[in-house]
Short mmCIF file of C-alpha atoms in Angstrom, two decimals:
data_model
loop_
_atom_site.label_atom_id
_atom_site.label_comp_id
_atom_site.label_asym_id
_atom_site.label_seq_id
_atom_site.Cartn_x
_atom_site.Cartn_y
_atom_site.Cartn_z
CA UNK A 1 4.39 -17.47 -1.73
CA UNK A 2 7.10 -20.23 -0.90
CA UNK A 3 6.11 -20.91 -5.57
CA UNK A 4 7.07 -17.26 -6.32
CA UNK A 5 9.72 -17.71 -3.80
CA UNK A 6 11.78 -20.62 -5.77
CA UNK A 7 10.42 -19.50 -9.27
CA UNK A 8 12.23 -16.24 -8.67
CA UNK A 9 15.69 -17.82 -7.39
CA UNK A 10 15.35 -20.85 -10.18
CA UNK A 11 15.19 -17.90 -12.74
CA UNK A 12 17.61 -15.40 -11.50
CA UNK A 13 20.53 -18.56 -10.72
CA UNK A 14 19.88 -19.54 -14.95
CA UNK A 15 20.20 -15.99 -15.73
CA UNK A 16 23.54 -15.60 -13.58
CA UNK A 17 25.30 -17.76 -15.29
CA UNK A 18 25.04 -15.35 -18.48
CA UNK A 19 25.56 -12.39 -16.40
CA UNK A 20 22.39 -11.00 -16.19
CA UNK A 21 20.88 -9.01 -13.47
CA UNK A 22 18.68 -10.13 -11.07
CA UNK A 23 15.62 -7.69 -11.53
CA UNK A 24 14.12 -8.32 -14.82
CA UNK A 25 14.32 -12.22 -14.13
CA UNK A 26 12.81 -11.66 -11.06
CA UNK A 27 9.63 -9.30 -12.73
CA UNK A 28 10.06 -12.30 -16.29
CA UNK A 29 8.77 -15.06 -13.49
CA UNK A 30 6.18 -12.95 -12.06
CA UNK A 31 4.76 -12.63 -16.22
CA UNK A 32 5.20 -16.01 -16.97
CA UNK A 33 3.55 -17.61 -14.15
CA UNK A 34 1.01 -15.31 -13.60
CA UNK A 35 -2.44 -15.20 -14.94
CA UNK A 36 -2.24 -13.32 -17.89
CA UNK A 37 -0.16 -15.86 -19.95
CA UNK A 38 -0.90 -19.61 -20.26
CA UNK A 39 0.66 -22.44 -18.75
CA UNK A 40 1.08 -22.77 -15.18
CA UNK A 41 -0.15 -19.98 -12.84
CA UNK A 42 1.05 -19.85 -9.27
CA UNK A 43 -0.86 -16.82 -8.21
CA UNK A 44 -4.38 -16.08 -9.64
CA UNK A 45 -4.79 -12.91 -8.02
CA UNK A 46 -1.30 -10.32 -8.21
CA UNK A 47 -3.09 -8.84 -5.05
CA UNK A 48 -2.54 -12.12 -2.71
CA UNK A 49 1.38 -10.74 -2.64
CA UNK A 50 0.45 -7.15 -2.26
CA UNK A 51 1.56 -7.27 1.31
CA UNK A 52 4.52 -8.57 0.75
CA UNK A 53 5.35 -6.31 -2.29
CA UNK A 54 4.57 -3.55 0.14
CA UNK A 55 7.00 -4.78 2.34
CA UNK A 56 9.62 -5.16 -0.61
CA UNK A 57 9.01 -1.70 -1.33
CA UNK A 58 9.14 -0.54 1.96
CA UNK A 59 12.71 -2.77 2.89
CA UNK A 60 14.11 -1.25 0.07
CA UNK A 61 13.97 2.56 0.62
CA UNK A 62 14.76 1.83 4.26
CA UNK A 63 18.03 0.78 3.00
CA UNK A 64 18.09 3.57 0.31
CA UNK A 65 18.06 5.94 3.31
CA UNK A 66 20.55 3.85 5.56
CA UNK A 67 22.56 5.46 2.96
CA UNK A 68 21.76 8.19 2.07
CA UNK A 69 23.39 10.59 4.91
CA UNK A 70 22.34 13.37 6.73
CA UNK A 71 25.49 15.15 5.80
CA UNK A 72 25.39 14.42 2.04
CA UNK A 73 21.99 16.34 2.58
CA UNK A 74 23.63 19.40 4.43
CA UNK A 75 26.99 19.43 1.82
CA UNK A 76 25.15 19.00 -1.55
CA UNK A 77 22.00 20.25 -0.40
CA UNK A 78 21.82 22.97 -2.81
CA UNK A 79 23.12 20.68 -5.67
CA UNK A 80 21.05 18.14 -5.14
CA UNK A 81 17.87 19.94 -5.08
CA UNK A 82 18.51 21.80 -8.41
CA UNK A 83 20.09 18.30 -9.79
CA UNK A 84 16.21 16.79 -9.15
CA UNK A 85 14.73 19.71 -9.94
CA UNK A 86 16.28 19.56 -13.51
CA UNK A 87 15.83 16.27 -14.28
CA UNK A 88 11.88 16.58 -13.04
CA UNK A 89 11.37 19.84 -15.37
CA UNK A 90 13.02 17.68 -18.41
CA UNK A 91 11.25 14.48 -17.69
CA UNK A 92 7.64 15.54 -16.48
CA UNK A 93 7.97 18.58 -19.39
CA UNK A 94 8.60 15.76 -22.06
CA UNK A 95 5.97 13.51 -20.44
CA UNK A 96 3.06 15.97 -20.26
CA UNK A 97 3.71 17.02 -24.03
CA UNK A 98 3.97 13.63 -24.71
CA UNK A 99 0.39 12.84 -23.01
CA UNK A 100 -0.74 15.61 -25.31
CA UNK A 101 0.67 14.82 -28.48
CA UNK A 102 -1.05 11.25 -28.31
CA UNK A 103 -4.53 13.08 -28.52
CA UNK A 104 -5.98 10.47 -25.26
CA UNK A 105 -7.51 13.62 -23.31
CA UNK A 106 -6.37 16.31 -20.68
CA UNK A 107 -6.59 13.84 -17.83
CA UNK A 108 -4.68 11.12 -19.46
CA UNK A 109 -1.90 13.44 -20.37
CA UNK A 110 -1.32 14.30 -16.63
CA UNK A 111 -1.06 10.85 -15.80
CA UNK A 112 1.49 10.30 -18.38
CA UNK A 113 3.52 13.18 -17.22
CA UNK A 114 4.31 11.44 -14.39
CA UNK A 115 4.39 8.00 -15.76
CA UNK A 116 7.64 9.34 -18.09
CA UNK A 117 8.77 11.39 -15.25
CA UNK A 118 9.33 9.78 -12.11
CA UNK A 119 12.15 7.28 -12.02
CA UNK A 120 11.87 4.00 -9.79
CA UNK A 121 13.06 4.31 -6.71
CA UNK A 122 13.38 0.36 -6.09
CA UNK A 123 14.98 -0.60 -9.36
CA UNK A 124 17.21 2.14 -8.75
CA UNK A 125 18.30 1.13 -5.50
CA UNK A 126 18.64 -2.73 -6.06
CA UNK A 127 20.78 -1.81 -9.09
CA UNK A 128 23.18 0.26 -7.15
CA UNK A 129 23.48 -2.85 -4.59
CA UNK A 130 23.48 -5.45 -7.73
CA UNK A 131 26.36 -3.89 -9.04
CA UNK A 132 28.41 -2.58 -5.81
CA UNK A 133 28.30 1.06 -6.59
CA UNK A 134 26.85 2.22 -3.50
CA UNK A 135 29.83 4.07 -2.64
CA UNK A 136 30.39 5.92 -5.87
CA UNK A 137 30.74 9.33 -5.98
CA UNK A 138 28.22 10.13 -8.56
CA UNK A 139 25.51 7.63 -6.25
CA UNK A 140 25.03 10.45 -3.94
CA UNK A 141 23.31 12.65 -6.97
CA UNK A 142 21.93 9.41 -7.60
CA UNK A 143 19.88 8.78 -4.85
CA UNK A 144 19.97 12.64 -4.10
CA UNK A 145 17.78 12.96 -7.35
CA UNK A 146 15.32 9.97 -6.38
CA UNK A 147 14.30 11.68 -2.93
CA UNK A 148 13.76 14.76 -4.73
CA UNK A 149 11.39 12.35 -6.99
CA UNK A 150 9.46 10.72 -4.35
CA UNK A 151 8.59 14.65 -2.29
CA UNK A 152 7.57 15.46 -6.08
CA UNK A 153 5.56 12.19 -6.41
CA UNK A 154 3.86 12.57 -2.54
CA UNK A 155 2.49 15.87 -3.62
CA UNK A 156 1.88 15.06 -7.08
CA UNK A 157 -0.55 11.99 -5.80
CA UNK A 158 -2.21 14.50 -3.92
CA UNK A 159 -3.03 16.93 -6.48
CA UNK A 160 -3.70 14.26 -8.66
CA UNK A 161 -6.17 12.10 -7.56
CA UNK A 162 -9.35 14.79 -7.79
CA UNK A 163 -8.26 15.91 -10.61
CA UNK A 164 -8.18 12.46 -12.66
CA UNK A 165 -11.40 11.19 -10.71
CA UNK A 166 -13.61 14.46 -11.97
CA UNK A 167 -13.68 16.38 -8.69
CA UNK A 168 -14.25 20.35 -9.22
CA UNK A 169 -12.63 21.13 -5.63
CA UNK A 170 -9.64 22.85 -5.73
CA UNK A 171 -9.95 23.67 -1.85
CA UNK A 172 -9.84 19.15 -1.51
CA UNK A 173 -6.76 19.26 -3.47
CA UNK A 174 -4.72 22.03 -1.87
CA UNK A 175 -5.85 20.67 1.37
CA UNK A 176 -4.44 17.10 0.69
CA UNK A 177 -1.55 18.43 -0.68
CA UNK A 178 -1.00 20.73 2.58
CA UNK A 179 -1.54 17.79 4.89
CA UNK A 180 1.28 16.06 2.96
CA UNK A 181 3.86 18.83 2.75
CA UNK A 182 3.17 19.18 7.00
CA UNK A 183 4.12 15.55 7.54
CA UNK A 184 7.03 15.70 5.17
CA UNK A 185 8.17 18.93 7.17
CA UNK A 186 7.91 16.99 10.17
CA UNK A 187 9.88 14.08 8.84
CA UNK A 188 12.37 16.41 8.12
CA UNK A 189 12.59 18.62 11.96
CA UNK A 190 13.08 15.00 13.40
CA UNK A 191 15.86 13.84 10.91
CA UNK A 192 17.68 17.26 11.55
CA UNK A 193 17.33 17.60 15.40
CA UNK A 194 15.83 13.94 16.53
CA UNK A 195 18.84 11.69 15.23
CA UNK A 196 19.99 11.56 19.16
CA UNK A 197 17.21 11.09 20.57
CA UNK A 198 16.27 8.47 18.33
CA UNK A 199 19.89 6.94 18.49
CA UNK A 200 19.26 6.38 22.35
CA UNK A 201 15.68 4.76 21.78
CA UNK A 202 17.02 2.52 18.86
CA UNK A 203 20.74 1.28 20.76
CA UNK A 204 20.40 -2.41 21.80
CA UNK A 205 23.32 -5.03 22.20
CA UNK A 206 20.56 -7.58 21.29
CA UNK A 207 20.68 -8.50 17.57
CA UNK A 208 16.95 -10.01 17.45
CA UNK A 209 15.95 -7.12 19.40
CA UNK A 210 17.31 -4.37 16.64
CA UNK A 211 16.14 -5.81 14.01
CA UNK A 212 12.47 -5.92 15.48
CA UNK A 213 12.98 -2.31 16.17
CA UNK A 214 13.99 -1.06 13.52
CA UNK A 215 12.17 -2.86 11.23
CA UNK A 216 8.96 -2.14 13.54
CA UNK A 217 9.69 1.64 12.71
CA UNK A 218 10.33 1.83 9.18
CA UNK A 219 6.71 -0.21 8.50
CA UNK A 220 5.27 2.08 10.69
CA UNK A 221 6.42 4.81 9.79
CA UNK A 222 5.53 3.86 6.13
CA UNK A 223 1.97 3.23 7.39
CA UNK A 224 1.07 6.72 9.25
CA UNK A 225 2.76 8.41 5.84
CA UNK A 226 -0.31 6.74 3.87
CA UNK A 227 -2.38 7.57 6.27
CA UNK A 228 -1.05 11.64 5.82
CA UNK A 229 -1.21 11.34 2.31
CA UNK A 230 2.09 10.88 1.72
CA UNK A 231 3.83 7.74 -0.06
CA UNK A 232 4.60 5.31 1.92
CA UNK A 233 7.81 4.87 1.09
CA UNK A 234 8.85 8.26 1.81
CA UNK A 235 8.32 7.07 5.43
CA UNK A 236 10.53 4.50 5.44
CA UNK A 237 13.09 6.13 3.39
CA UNK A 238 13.13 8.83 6.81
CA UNK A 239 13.36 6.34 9.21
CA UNK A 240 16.65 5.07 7.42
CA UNK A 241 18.14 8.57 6.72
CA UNK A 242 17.62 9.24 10.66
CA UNK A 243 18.87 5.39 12.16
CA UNK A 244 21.86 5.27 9.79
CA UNK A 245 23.47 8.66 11.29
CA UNK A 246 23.02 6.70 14.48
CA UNK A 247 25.63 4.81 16.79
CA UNK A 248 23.47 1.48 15.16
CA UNK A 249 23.39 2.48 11.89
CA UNK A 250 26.54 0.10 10.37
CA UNK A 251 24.46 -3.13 12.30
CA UNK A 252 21.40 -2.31 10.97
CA UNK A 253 22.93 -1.72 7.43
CA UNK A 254 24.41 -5.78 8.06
CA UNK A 255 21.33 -6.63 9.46
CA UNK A 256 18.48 -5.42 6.86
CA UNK A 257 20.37 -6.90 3.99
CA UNK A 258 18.97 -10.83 4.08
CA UNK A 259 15.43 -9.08 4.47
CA UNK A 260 15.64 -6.65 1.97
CA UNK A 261 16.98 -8.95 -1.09
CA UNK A 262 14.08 -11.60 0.05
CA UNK A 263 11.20 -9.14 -0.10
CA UNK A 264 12.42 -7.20 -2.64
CA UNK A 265 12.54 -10.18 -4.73
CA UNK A 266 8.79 -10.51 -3.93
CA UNK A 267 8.52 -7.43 -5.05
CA UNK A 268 9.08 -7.42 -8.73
CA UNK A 269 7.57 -11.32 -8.96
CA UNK A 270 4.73 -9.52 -8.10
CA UNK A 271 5.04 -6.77 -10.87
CA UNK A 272 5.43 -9.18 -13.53
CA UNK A 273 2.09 -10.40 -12.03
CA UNK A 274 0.36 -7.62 -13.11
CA UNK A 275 1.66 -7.46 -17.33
CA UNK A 276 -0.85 -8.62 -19.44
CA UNK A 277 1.63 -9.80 -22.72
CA UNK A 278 -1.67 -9.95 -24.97
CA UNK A 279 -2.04 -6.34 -24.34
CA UNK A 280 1.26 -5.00 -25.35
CA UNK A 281 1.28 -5.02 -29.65
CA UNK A 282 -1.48 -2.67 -29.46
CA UNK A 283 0.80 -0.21 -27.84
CA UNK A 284 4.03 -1.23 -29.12
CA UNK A 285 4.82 2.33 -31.12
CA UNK A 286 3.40 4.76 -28.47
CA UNK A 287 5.83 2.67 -25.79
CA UNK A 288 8.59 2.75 -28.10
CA UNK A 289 8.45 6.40 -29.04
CA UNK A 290 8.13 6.98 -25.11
CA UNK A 291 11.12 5.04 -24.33
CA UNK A 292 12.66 6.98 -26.73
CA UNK A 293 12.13 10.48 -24.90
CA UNK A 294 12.76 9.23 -21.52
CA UNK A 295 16.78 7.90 -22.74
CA UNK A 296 17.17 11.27 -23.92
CA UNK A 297 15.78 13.26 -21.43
CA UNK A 298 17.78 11.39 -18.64
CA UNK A 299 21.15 11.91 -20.79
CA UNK A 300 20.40 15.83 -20.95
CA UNK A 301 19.83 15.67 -17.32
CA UNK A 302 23.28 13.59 -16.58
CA UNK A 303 25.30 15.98 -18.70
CA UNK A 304 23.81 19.25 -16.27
CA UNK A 305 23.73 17.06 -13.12
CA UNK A 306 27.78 16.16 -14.19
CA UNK A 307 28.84 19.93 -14.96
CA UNK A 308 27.75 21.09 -11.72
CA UNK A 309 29.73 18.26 -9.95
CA UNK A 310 32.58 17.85 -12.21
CA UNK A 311 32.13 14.36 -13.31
CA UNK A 312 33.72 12.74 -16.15
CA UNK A 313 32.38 10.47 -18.85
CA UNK A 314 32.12 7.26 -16.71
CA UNK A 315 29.85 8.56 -13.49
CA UNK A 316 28.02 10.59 -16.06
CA UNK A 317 27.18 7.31 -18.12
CA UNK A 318 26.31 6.17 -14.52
CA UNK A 319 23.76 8.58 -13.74
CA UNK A 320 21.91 8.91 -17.05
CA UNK A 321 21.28 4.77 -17.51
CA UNK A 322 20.57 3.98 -13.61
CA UNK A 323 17.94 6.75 -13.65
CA UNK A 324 16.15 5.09 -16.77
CA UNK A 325 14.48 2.67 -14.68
CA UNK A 326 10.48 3.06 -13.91
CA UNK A 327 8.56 1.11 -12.00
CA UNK A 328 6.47 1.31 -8.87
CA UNK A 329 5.10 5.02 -9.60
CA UNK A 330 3.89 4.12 -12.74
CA UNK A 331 1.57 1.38 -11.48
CA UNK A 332 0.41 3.09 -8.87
CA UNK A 333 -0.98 5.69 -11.54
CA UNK A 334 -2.07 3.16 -13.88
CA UNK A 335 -4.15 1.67 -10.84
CA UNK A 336 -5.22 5.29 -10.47
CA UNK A 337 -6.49 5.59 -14.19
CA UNK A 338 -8.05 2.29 -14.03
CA UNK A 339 -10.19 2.99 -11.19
CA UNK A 340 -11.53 6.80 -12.29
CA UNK A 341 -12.45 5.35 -16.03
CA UNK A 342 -9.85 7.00 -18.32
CA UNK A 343 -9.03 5.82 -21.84
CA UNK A 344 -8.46 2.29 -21.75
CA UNK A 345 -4.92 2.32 -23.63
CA UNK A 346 -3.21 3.64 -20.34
CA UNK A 347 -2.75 0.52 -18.78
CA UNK A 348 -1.09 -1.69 -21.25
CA UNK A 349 0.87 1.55 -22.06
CA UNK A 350 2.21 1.81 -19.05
CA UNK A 351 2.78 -2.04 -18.55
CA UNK A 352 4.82 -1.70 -21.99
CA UNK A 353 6.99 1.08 -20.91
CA UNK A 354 7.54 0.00 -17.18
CA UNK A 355 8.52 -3.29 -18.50
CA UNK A 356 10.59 -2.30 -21.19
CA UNK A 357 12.78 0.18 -19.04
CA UNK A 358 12.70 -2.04 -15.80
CA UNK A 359 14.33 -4.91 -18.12
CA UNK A 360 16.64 -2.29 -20.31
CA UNK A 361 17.91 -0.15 -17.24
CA UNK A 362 19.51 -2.93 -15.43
CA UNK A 363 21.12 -4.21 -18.00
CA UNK A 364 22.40 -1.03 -19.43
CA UNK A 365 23.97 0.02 -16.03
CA UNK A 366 26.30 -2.55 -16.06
CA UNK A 367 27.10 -1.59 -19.93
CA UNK A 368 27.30 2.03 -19.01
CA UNK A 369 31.04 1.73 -20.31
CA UNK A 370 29.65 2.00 -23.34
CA UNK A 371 27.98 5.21 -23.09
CA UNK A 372 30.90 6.55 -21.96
CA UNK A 373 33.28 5.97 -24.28
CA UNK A 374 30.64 7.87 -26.86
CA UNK A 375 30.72 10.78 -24.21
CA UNK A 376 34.20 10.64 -23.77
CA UNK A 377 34.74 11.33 -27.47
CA UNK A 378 31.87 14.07 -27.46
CA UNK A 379 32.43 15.85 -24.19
CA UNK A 380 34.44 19.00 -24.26
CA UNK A 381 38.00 18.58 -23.91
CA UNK A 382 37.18 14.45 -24.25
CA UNK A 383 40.45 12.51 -25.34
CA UNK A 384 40.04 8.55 -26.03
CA UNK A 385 43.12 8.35 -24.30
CA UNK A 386 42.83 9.84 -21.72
CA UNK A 387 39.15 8.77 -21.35
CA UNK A 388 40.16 5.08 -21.66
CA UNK A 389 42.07 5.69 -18.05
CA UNK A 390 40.09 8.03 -16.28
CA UNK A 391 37.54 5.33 -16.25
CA UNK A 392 39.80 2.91 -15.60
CA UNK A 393 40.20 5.17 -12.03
CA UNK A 394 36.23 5.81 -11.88
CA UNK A 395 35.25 2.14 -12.37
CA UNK A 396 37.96 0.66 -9.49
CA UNK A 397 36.08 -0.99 -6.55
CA UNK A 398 34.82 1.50 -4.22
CA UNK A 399 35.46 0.87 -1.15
CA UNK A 400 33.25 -0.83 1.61
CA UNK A 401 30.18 1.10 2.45
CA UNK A 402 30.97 2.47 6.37
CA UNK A 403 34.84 2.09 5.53
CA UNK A 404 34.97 5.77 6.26
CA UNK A 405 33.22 5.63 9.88
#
């Protein structure tokens, strides 16, 4: 641990000094010292750190839904929900007639539905911290589209799993997926009419004492959501949404930080952990093409999610790059394929792709400039010009997450 530790910060301080973000150095340390490549390995077995990657995982939609507030929900509610539902129709659509076109089998194409169409919720997130944009206006669709994601992915898992392991029971599969839409509605009575109460349970002048608490309750919670079927991050991403409206929530948002940057950290190491380099070149084309269909698909989705909020080329740029990103999801179902005996191309498929878009998406956020001077001149009513200093506006420092409160 304390090896995957420095290997990460060693890697991530060279690739500073060249301006490059923090996740695919983190997830490049994980691949090089792990034991699919030669040299020196630090951890044999990717599944000594799944604990911690858990935790990573679990630190980081915490502080997604710190966020992510209860009001945004009410205010954009209707927005938001036909922003994700968009952007899941365009990228689960492409990703299922992808799954076919490749010829692998019925199975294999639903697994590659979601592998194209579910976005990342952690690279997403530490991307948005990375590079300060947490208080942009277009962040709210943002992370407004990535909850929409992870109810899609809870039931999707659900539906899923008998369906990829052989099992002829619909009744098992509409009865898992039940059991997870019940918890996630009562997730969502306590985060609309608990906050108080949970407020009062939560408030402590004791800074030790908070962050046991709350960090107690966003594990937890995370815990009894796997046990309900439901991901486990969706848990923790709850328990943030509800402490953050609370009279605690700009402490906890100090306090979580150092703990969420260290895990998450442990995180992606431990992804890397998991590529296989020897297995990629025999999927090179199929990744490609599939990287392909995922830029475009998130662009069409940007331009609809930007006409219904009246964003201009910059945010727009914004939301169709830091959406790119896949990552967690995807193993999980390659994990899932693995296990239930489906073609053995999946896996180093889905290594290639995850890899590819978890190292491009990062990067490309903080070039999204770019895209949007190509939008600006293609856009309706899009001047150079006048482009040139609207995202001159749009790219000033936001300011200070809480400012407002």
């Amino acid at each position: 641990m304390g090896g995957a530790f420095v290997a990460a910060a060693v890697l991530a301080r060279l690739g500073s000094r060249i301006g490059l973000p923090t996740i695919p150095l983190f997830i490049l340390a994980g691949a090089l010292l792990g034991p699919h490549t030669p040299g020196l390995v630090l951890v044999e077995d990717p599944h000594d750190l799944e604990m911690l990657s858990a935790l990573g995982l679990v630190l980081l939609l915490f502080y997604l839904g710190l966020e992510f507030h209860l009001d945004d929900l009410k205010n954009g509610g209707r927005k938001l929900v036909l922003a994700g539902v968009v952007y899941l129709v365009l990228n689960v659509g492409a990703g299922l007639a992808f799954g076919f076109g490749l010829g692998w089998g019925t199975s294999e194409a639903l697994v590659l539905a979601g592998v194209l169409g579910i976005s990342s919720s952690a690279i997403i997130t530490k991307v948005l911290v990375d590079l300060g944009r947490i208080g942009n206006p277009e962040t709210k669709a943002i992370l407004g589209i990535i909850v929409i994601d992870d109810i899609f992915l809870a039931l999707y898992l659900a539906a899923l799993q008998p369906v990829i392991s052989g099992a002829d029971s619909m009744a098992s599969a509409v009865g898992q997926a039940g059991k997870a839409f019940g918890f996630l509605l009562v997730l969502a009575t306590l985060a609309r009419w608990g906050t108080g109460l949970i407020g009062r349970l939560i408030a402590t002048k004791d800074n030790e004492l908070l962050v046991v608490s709350f960090l107690g309750a966003a594990v937890l919670m995370a815990g009894v959501a796997e046990e309900f079927g439901v991901a486990d991050v969706i848990g923790a991403f709850m328990v943030g949404l509800m402490l953050g409206s609370t009279s605690s929530g700009d402490r906890i948002r100090e306090l979580v930080n150092p703990l969420r940057d260290a895990f998450a950290a442990i995180f992606f190491f431990a992804f890397g952990l998991s590529i296989d380099p020897g297995d990629l070149p025999s999927v090179l084309v199929p990744v490609l093409v599939a990287v392909a269909i995922t830029l475009v698909m998130n662009l069409l989705s940007a331009l609809f999610t930007a006409r219904m909020y009246g964003f201009g080329p910059q945010p727009t740029a914004n939301v169709a790059i830091t959406l790119t990103a896949r990552g967690e999801f995807a193993l999980i179902l390659a994990t899932m394929a693995a296990t239930a005996g489906l073609d053995e191309r999946l896996s180093p498929f889905i290594a290639g792709y995850v890899l590819v878009l978890a190292v491009l998406a990062p990067l490309a956020a903080g070039r999204s400039h770019w895209l949007a001077g190509v939008l600006d001149r293609v856009l309706p009513g899009g001047r150079p010009e006048k482009g040139r200093k609207a995202r001159a506006r749009e790219e000033a420092p936001a300011e200070p997450v809480g400012a407002d409160r």
